[in-house]
Amino acid sequence: MKILRCPMNGPRNIQEFQYLGPVRHAPDPEAASDAEWAAYIFHAENRPGVITEWWRHTASNYVFLAERNIVTNTVVRTFDAWEMEQMR
Amino acid sequence: MPLSLLKYGLRRTYPVTGDIAATPDLKPHYDVGIIGGGGHGLACAHYLSSRHGIGSVAVLEKGYLAGGNTARNTTTIRSNYITPQSIAFYKEGVELYGEMAQELDFNVMFSQRGQLTLAHNDSTMRSFHLRAETGKFAGIRAEVVDAGDVRRLCPGLNMDEGGSLEIVGGLWHADGGTARHDAVAWGYAAQAARRGVEIHQRTEVLAIETAGGKATAVVTNRGRIACGQVLIACGGMNYDMGLKAGIEIPIRCYPLQAMVTQPVKPWLHTLVSSVSLHTYLVQSSRGEVVIGGGSDPYQLYATRSTLDMKEQLAAGAVHLFPFIGNLKILRQWAGITDMTPDYSPIMGASPLSNLWLDCGWGTWGFKATPVAGKRLAECIATGRVPDIIKPFALDRFASFSLVNEMGATAASH
C-alpha cells in the first residue's frame, strides 16, 4: 500500500486519490496560435524526474498539487493550489 | 521451412552455431543507426538488409536483446481496430505474421486461433457492430456473435447469467492470434545479423547530435558513431530519446502490468478479453495462462508490479474462468507503455530530415512488429513515407487529425 500525504487530510492510502495529470499552463485562447493550442492540448510533462501534477482526494473532493519523481515514484511534497497561485 | 527442417533432420552432424555474434566494437560510421534492440528495431534492420540492400546498420540496445516491451507484452496479434486507417495498417501486420516463419526460417509459433472480445451490456454490443462492419469493409474477419456462439467458442467461460456482468455477446475476430515474442525478435535478429547488421547490446544512447536540421551522430556509452539516418524505436524510453534529439513527442508513460499462471493442459483455444473487466487472457504454447491489462493509474517510468493491480487482474481472470482461482501465479511483471493522446502510434518523419520515429506504441506494439519494421525500413531506404503509415505522422496533432483508437483494447487506460 502506497501512502500519499494529502495537504488537508494527512497521510492516506493512495487508492483514495484520483490522478488528474501533470500541470499544464493554458495559453490565452484569444492570442494563442493553432500550434500553441495543439501543444497545450496534446503535450503533457513526461520528463524522467520530478514533475508537478494535480491529484484529488476522492472522499473529500479536495484537489491539490504534488511534486513527484516519475522514475522513482517518490513524492517530494504535496501542497495546496493556493501556493501555485503565489508562484505565478 | 518444412523442407529445411527435413534436411536438418537427415544431417549427420549438428554443428553448434550462434545466431547473433557477440557485440562487436563500434565503427565510427554506419548508414543507419537504430536506437532500440526490440522487435520493432530488429524487424526494421531485417527489412533494411533483406529488401533494400542496406547492411551498414547498427542496432543499439541499452540492455539485452528484446528485453524491454518485446519481452513484457501479452503477445496479442489482431487487426479489429476502430478506424479504417488503423485496420488497414494492422491487417498488413497480421498478414506478415502469417508468413513470418517462412521469411525468417525461424519457428515463431504463430497460432491464428481467433480472438473473442466479450460484451457485458448492450452499449458494448452496439460498438461491436460498428467495429465488425468497419472491419468487414476493410477486408478483415470480424463479426458480432451472440451469447450462444460465445459459449460454443469458449466453453468453460462463466456467462454470469442474471449477474451484473452477464455476457450478452462478443466480437469474434477469426484473424486474431498469438506468437512467441522472443522468437519474433530472435528470428529478425538472426536474419539481420546474417546480412551484416551489427547488434550492439549494453550500448546506451546518451545523446543525439544534430546540425542543420539533421541528426549527425549518436553518442553512446561505448563511443560516438556518425549515422546517415537514425530510427528511434526504444519503447518506453521514446519520449526521453525524442528529447535528446530536441523533439517533444506527445507521450505519457504508464506501466502496464501482466502475469502468468503455472502451466496447465490446453483448454483455452481462443484469445479472450473483456473491456468491462480490463482483463485479457491467452494460453501460451507452454500451457501458462497469460493475464494482462492493468495500467497503473498514474504516470511512471517503472517496471515494478503492485499488489492492487495484480489483485484487479486476478479478480477479472477468476470471474471469467473461476477455476483459475486454483492456479498459482508463476511470474508477474510490468512494462513502460508510451501512451499517445489518441491511442495510435507515431510513425514516420520527424522535424529532423534524417531521423525517423517508431514511437507511441503504448499497449498495442507487438502485433505491429513486422509491419512497422517493414514500413519504416521503406521510409529510411527511400526517404518517402508510405501511404499506409501517413495517418500516423507526428504532425497529425498540430492539424487535429487524430486517429482515435481509445476503446479498441481491453487494457485499463
PDB file of C-alpha atoms in Angstrom, chain A residues 26-29 32-42, chain B residues 400:
ATOM      1  CA  ALA A  26      -3.094  27.269 -20.636  1.00  0.00           C
ATOM      2  CA  PRO A  27      -2.225  29.851 -23.259  1.00  0.00           C
ATOM      3  CA  ASP A  28      -4.537  32.818 -23.819  1.00  0.00           C
ATOM      4  CA  PRO A  29      -7.278  31.363 -26.093  1.00  0.00           C
ATOM      5  CA  ALA A  32      -2.647  31.529 -28.997  1.00  0.00           C
ATOM      6  CA  SER A  33      -1.752  30.203 -32.446  1.00  0.00           C
ATOM      7  CA  ASP A  34      -3.152  26.836 -33.607  1.00  0.00           C
ATOM      8  CA  ALA A  35       0.236  25.219 -32.939  1.00  0.00           C
ATOM      9  CA  GLU A  36       0.380  26.600 -29.391  1.00  0.00           C
ATOM     10  CA  TRP A  37      -3.159  25.442 -28.735  1.00  0.00           C
ATOM     11  CA  ALA A  38      -2.410  21.936 -30.102  1.00  0.00           C
ATOM     12  CA  ALA A  39       0.704  21.740 -27.937  1.00  0.00           C
ATOM     13  CA  TYR A  40      -1.324  22.739 -24.883  1.00  0.00           C
ATOM     14  CA  ILE A  41      -3.914  20.049 -25.565  1.00  0.00           C
ATOM     15  CA  PHE A  42      -1.709  17.141 -26.597  1.00  0.00           C
TER      16      PHE A  42
ATOM     17  CA  PHE B 400      -6.021  17.962 -35.137  1.00  0.00           C
TER      18      PHE B 400
END
